[in-house]
Coordinates of C-alpha atoms in Angstrom, one line a residue:
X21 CA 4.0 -18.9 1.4
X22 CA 7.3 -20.8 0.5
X23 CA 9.2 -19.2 -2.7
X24 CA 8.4 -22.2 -4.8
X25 CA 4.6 -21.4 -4.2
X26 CA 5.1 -17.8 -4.7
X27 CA 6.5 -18.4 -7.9
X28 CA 4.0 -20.4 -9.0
X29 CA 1.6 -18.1 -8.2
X30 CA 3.1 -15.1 -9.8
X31 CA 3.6 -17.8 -13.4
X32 CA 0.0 -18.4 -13.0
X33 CA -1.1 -15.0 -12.8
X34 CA 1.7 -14.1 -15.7
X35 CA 0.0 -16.8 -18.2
X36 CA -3.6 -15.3 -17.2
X37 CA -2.8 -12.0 -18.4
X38 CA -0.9 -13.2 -21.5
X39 CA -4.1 -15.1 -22.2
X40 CA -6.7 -12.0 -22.2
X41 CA -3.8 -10.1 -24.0
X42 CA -3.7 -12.9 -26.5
X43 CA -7.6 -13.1 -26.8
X44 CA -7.6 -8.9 -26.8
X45 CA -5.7 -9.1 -29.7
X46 CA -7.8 -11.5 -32.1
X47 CA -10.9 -9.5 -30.7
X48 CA -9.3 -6.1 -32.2
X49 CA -8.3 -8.1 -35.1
X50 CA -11.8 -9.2 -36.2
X51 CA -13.1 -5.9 -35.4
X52 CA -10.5 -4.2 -37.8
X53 CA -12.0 -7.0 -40.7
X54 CA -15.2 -6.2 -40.0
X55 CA -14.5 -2.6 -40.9
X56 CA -13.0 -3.7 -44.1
X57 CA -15.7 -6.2 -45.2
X58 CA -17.9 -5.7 -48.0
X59 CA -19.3 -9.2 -48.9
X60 CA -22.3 -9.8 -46.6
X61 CA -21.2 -13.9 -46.0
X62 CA -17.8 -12.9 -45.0
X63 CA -19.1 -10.4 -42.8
X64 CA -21.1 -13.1 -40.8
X65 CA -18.5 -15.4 -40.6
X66 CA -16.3 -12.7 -38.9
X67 CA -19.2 -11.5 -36.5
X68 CA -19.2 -15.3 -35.5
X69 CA -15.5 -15.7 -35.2
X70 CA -15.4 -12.6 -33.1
X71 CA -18.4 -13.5 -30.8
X72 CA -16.3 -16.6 -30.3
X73 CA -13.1 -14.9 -29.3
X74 CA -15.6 -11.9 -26.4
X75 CA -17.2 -15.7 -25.2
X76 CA -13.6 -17.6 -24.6
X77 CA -12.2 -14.1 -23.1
X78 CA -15.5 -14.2 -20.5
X79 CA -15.2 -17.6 -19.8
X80 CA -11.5 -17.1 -18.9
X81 CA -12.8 -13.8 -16.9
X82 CA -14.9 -16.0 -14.7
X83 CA -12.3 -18.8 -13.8
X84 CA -10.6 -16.1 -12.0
X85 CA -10.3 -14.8 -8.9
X86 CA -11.8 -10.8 -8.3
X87 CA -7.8 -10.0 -7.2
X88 CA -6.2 -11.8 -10.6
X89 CA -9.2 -9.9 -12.2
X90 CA -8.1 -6.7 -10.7
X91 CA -4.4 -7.8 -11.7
X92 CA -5.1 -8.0 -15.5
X93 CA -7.0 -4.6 -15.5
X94 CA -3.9 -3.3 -13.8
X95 CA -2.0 -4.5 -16.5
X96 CA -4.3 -3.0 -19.4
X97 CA -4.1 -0.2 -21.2
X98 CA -7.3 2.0 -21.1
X99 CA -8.9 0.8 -24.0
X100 CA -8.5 -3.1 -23.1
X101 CA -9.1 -2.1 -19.6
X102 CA -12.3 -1.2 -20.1
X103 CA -13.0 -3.9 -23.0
X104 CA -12.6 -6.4 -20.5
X105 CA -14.5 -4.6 -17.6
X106 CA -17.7 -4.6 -19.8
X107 CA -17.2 -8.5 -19.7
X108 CA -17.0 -9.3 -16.0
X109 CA -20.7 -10.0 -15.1
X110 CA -22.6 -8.0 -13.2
X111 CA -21.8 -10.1 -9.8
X112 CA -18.2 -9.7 -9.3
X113 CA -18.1 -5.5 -10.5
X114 CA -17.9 -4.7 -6.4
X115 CA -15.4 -7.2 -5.5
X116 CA -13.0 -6.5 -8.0
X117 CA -13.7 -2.9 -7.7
X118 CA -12.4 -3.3 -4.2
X119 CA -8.7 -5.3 -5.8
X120 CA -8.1 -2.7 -8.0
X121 CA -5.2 0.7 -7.4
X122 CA -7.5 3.6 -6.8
X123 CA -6.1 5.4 -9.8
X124 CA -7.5 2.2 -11.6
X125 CA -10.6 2.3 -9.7
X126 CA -11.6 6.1 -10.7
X127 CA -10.9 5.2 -14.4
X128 CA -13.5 1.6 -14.2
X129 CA -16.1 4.1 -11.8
X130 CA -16.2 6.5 -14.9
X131 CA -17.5 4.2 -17.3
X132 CA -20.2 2.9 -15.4
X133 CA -23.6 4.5 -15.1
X134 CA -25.7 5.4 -11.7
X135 CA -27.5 1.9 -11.9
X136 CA -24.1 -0.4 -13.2
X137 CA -22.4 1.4 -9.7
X138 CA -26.1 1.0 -7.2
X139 CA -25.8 -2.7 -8.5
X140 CA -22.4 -3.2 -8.1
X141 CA -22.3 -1.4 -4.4
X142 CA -25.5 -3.5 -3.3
X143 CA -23.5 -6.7 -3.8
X144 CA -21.0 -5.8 -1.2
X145 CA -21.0 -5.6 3.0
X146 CA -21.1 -2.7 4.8
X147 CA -17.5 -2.5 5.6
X148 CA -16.7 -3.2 2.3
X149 CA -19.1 -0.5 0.9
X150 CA -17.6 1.7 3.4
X151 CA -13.8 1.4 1.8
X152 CA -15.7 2.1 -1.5
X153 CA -17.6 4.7 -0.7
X154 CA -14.7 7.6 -1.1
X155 CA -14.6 6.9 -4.7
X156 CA -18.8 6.9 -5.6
X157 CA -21.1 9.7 -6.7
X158 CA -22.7 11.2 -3.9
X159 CA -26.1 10.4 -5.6
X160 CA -24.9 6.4 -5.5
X161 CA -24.1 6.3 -2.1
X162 CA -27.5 7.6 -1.3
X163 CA -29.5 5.6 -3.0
X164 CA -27.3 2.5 -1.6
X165 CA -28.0 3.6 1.6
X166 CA -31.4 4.3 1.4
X167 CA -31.8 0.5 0.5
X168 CA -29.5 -1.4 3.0
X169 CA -31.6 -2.6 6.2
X170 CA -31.1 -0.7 9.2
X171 CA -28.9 -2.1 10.8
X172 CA -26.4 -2.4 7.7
X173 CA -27.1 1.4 7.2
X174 CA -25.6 1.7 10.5
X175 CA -22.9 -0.2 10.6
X176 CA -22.0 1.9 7.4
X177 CA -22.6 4.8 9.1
X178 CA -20.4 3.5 11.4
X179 CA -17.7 2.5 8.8
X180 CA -17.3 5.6 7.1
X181 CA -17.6 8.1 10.3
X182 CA -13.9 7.2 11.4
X183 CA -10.5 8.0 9.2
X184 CA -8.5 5.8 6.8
X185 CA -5.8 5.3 9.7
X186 CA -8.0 4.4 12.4
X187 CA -9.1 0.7 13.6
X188 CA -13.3 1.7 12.5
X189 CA -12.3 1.9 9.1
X190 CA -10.5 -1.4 9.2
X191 CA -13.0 -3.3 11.5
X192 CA -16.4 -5.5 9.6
X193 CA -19.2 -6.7 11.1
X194 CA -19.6 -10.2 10.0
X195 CA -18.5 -12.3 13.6
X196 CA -20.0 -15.1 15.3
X197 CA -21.0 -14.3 18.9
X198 CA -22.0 -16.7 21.9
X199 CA -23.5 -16.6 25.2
X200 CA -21.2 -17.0 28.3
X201 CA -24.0 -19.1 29.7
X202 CA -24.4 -21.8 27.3
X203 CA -22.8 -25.7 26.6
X204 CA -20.4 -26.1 23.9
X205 CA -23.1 -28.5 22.7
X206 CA -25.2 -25.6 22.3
X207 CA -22.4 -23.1 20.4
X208 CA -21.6 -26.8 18.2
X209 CA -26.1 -27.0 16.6
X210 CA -25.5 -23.0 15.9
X211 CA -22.5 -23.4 14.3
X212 CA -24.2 -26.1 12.2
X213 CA -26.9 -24.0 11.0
X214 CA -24.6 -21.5 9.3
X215 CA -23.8 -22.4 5.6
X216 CA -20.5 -21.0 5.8
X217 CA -18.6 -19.1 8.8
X218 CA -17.3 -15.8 7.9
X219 CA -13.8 -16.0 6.9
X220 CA -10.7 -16.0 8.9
X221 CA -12.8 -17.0 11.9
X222 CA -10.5 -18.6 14.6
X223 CA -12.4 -17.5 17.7
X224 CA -16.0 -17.1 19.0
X225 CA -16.5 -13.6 20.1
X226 CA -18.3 -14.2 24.2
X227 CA -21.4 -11.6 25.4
X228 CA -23.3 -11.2 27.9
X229 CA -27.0 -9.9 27.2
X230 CA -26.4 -6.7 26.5
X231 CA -23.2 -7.5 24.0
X232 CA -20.9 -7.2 26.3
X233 CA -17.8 -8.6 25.5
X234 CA -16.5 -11.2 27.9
X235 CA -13.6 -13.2 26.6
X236 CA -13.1 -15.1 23.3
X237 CA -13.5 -19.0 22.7
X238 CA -10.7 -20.8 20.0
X239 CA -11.9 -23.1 17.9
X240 CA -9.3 -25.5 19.2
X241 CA -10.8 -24.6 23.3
X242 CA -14.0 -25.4 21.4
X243 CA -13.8 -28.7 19.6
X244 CA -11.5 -30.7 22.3
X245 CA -13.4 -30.0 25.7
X246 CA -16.2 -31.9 26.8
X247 CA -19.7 -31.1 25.1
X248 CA -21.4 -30.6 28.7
X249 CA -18.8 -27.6 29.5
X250 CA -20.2 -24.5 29.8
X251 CA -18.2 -21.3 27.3
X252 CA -17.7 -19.3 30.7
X253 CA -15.5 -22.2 32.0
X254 CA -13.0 -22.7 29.3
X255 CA -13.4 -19.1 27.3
X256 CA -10.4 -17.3 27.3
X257 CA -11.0 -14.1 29.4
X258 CA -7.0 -12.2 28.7
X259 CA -7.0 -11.2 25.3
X260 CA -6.4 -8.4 22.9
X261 CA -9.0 -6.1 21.9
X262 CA -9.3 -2.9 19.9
X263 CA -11.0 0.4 20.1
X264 CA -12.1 1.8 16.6
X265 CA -10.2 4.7 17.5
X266 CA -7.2 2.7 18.0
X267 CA -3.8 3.6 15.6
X268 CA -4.5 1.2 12.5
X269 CA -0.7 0.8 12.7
X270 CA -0.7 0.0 16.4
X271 CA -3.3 -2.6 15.2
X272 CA -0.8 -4.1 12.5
X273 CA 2.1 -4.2 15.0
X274 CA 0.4 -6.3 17.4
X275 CA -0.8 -8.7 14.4
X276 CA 2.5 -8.8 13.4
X277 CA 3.8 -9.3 17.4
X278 CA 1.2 -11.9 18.5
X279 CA 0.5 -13.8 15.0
X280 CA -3.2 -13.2 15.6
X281 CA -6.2 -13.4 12.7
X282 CA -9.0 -11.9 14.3
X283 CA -9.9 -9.6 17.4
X284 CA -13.0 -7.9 18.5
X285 CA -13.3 -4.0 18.5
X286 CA -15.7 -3.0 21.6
X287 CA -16.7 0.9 22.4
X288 CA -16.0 2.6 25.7
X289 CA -18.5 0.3 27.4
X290 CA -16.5 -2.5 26.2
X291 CA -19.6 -3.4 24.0
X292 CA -18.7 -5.6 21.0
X293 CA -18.7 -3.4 17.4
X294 CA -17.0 -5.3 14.9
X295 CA -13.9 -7.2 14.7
X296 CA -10.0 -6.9 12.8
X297 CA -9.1 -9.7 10.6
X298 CA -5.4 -10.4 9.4
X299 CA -6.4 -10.2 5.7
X300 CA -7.4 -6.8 6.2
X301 CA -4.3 -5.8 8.3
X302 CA -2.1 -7.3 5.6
X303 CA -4.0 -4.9 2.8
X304 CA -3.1 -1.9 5.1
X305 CA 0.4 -2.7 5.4
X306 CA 0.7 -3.1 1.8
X307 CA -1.0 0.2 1.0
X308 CA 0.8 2.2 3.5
X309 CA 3.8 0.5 2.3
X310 CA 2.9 1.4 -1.2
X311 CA 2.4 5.0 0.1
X312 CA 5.7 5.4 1.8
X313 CA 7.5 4.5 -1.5
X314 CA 5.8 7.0 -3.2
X315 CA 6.2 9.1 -0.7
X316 CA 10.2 8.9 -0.6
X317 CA 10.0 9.2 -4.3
X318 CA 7.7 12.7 -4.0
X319 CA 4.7 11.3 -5.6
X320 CA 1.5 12.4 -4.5
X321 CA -0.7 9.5 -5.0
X322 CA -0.4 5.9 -6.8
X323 CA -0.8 6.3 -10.2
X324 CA -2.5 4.3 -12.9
X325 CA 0.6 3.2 -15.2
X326 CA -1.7 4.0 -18.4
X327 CA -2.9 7.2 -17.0
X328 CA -3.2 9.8 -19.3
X329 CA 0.0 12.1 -19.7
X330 CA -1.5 15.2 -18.1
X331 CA -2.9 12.8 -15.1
X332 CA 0.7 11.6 -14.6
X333 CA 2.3 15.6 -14.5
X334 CA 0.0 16.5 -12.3
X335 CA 1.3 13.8 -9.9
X336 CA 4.8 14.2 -9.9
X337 CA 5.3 18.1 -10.6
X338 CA 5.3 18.9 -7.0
X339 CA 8.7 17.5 -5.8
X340 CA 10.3 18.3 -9.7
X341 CA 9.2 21.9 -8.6
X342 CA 11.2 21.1 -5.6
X343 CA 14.0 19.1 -7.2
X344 CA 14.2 21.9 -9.5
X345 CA 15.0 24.9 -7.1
X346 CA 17.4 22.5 -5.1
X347 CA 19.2 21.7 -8.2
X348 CA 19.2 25.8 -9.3
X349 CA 20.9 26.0 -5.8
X350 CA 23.4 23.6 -6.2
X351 CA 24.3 25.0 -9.6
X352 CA 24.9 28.3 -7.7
X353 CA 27.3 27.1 -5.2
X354 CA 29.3 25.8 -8.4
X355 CA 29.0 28.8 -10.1
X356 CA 30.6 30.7 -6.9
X357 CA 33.7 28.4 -7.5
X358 CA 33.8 28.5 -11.0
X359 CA 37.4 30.4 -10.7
X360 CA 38.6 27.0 -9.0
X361 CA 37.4 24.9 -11.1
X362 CA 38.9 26.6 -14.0
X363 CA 42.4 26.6 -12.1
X364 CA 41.9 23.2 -11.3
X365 CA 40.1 20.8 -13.7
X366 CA 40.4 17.6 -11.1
X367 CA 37.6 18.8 -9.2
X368 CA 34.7 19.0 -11.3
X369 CA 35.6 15.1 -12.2
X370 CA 35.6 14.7 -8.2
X371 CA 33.3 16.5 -7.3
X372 CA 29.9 14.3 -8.2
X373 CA 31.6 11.5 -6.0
X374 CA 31.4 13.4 -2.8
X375 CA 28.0 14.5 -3.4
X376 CA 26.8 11.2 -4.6
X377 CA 27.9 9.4 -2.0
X378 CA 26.9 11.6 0.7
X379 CA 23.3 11.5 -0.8
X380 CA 23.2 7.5 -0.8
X381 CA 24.4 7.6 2.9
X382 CA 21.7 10.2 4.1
X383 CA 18.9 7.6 2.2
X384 CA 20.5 4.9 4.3
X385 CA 19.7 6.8 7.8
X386 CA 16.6 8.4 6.8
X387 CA 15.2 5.1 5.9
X388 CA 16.4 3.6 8.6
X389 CA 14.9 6.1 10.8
X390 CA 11.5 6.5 9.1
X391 CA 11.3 2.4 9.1
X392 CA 11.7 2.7 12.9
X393 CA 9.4 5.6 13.4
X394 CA 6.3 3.3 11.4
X395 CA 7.0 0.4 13.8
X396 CA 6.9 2.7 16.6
X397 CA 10.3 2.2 17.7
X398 CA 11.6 5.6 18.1
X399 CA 10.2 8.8 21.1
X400 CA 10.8 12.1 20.4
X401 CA 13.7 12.0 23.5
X402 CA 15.5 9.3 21.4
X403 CA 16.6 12.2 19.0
X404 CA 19.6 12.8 20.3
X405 CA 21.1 9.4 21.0
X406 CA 20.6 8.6 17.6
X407 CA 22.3 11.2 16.2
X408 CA 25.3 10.8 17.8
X409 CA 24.9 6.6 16.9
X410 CA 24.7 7.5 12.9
X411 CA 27.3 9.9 13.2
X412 CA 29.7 7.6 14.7
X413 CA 28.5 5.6 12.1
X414 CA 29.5 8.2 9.2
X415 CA 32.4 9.1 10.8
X416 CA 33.8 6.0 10.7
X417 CA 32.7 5.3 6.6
X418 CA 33.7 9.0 5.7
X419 CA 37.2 8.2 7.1
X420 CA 37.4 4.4 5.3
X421 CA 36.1 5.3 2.0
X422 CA 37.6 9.3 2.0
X423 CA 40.6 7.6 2.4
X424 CA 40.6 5.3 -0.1
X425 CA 38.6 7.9 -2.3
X426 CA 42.0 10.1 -1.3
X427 CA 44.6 7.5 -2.1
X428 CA 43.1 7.3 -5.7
X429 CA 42.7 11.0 -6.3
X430 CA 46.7 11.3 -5.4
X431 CA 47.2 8.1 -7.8
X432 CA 44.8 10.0 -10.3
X433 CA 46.3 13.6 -10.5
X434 CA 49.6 13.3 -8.5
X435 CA 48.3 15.4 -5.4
X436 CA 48.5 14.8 -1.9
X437 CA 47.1 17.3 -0.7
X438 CA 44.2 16.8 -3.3
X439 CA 43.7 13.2 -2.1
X440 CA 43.6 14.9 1.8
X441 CA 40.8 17.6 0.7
X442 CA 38.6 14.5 -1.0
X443 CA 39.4 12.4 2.4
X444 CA 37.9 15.5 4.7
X445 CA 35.4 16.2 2.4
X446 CA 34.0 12.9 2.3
X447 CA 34.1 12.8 5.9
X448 CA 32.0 16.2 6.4
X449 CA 29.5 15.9 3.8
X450 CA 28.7 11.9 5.4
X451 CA 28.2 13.8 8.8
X452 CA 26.1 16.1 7.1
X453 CA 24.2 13.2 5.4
X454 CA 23.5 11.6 9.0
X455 CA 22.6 15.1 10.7
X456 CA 19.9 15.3 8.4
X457 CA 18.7 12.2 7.8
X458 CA 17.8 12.2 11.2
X459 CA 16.8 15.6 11.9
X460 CA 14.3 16.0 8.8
X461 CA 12.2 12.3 9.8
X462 CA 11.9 13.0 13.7
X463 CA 11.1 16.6 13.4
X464 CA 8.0 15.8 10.4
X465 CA 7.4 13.8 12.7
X466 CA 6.6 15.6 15.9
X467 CA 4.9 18.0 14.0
X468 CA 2.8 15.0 13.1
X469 CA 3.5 14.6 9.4
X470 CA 4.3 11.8 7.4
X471 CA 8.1 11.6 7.8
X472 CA 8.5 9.9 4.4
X473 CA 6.5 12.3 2.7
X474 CA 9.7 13.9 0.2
X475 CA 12.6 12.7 2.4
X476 CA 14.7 11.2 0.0
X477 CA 13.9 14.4 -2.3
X478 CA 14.9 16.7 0.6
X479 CA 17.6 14.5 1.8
X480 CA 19.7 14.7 -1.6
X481 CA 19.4 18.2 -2.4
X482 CA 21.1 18.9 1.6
X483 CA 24.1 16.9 0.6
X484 CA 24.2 17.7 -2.9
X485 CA 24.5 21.4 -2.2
X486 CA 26.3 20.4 0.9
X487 CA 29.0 18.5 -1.0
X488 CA 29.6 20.7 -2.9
X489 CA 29.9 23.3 -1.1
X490 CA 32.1 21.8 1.7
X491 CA 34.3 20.0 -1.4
X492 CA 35.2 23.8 -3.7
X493 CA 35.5 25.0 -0.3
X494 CA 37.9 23.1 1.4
X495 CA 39.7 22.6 -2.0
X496 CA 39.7 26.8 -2.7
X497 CA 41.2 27.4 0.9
X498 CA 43.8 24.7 0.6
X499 CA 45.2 23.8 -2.9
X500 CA 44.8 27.4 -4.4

């Protein structure tokens, strides 16, 4: 999408949700007049002005798409979030239950009843109902389940039996198939006797009779060969295809590698399951790159930007917990050089410089190295040579920007050997920076954890402490 389109888009989107607000507002409005009205005429005039106002904010509701739906409810406080969910009809409830943030989700789920969530969960497919599933009473899913046909109950089954990170969860089952055996004349009348093919279909999946997979036939294979060919002739028999235990992010890396939209998922017999589409890959990078963020930041989960206050402590106390003891600890290595200090003002004005900059150079390397981790560009043997290549790397900025650090602290306080002590402290607490911003990533990962999971917390309470620490240090043993 070019940045003019993108743009456009994001206006478009940005005038839909300043016309619901708009519309939200005349709607609370009327309702606050109707509480003041005493005179029955007037009373009916306003019950009609406000009807008017819920009909133009429905009729705006279903000229949009389920995501700009989603969007807007995003973008709503609780109250109007819900004023407008009781307006999308009936339909489009599973759709843009599946657009929405899952802290946004939990709050639309609890005001529905049993029968508003059983209607809106029959609506969707089974890989669909699957992704929903997680965040619907127990009692809904059964009675769901109980009314899918078999074969949707188990694909579901199916669906919900592998992990979030895994290809199963990812794959659906809506996919054209074809005999090997047939003409493309043949594959052309079937086409023609579906109303609509299911989206993001750029190949025919090829079986055998018992559903094994063969190869895969492109639409453009399909439509510029000869009628009388048979699919076993032109099908394309070296392609990609995906086990539903498969690495989700494997999955997206090979997307991303061979710009593909669709391949087939096949079991250990290599029987055909389901099938990966690129829309669904793209939703999985954006939610684990959502998560990563968060992660870094030491948030627990996404969270719903009008969430209740004690929602919002619950997820983020963790990490200030953390933050907290790191900070005590950096306080303490102060306190132990308070005598310093006191002897020599300069360095508590200094001081904050060598931390700070030693905590935006560890970022840099830890999110360079958990970038290449989740593209599955570093091994566990790699360790060391990186280390040595980001300290070389520090080395070379501690000893740049030290020394010009240095050169203005001897300007500053009329100190050579003060500007010398902020050079080599500099220097040591960027090596320190790149020590750990390596270190922490590749070892949470071998002990297979999320290596962004806290790393920027973690990351500047080292080189706070650190800096400090090396800073007082170097300055106690040398200009005292």
């Amino acid at each position: 999408m070019s940045e003019e389109l993108r743009h456009a888009d994001a206006e478009a989107l940005q005038e839909s949700l300043t016309v619901v607000q708009t519309l939200l507002a005349r709607h609370k409005l009327v309702e606050e007049l109707l509480r003041k009205q005493d005179m029955p005429r007037q009373e009916l005039v306003a019950s009609m002005v406000h009807r008017q106002h819920l009909t133009e904010l429905r009729q705006k509701l279903e000229q949009m798409h389920p995501a700009d739906v989603a969007y807007v409810l995003e973008a709503l406080p609780l109250e109007d979030r819900l004023t407008v969910w009781d307006l999308v009809k009936a339909e489009r409830d599973g759709e843009i239950l599946l657009e929405v943030s899952d802290a946004v989700r939990e709050t639309l789920i609890a005001h529905m009843d049993s029968e508003e969530l059983v209607a809106a969960a029959e609506t969707l497919d089974a890989d669909e109902l699957a992704d929903l599933a997680p965040d619907l009473p127990h009692e809904v899913i059964q009675d769901v389940f109980q009314a899918l046909p078999v074969e949707e109950r188990e694909q579901l089954r199916s669906a919900m039996s592998y992990p979030e990170d895994a290809v199963g969860a990812l794959m659906d089952f809506d996919m054209v198939t074809v005999r090997e055996d047939v003409t493309l004349e043949v594959v052309l009348r079937y086409l023609r006797r579906f109303d609509e093919l299911p989206d993001h279909t750029d190949q025919l999946f090829v079986i055998d009779r018992e559903g094994l997979l063969k190869g895969v036939l492109p639409f453009n294979r399909l439509l510029v060969n000869d009628q009388d060919v048979e699919v076993h002739t032109i099908m394309v028999s070296d392609f990609i295809k995906l086990h539903p235990d498969d690495a989700a992010e494997e999955v997206a890396q090979a997307f991303e590698r061979y710009d593909l939209v669709s391949a087939p998922v096949v079991d250990s017999h290599d029987k055909l399951v389901g099938r990966v589409t690129v829309n669904t890959v793209v939703d999985f990078i954006r939610e684990e790159s959502d998560s990563e963020l968060l992660a870094q930041a030491g948030l627990r989960e996404e969270e719903d930007i009008f969430a209740s206050v004690w929602n919002s402590v619950k997820n983020r106390w963790t990490w200030l917990a953390i933050n907290l003891v790191t900070a005590f600890i950096a306080s303490r290595v102060i306190g132990a050089f308070e005598g310093s200090i006191e002897k020599l003002v300069a360095l508590a004005a200094l001081m904050p410089i060598v931390a700070g900059i030693g905590g935006n150079s560890g970022n840099q390397t830890i999110t360079m190295i958990v970038r290449a981790i989740a593209l599955g560009q570093i091994q566990p043997e790699s360790a060391r040579r990186l280390l040595h290549k980001e300290l070389g790397v520090s080395l070379i900025n501690g000893l740049v920007w030290g020394g010009l650090l240095g050169v203005v602290a001897w300007w500053l306080y009329g100190s050579v050997h003060l500007g010398m002590v902020m050079t080599a402290a500099m220097t040591l607490n960027l090596l320190l920076a790149a020590t750990v911003g390596v270190i922490i990533p590749m070892t949470m990962h071998r002990l297979g954890r999320d290596p962004a999971v806290g790393s920027s917390v973690m990351i500047t309470a080292v080189t706070d402490s650190g800096g400090f620490f090396i800073f007082l240090g170097l300055a106690t043993l040398f200009l005292l």
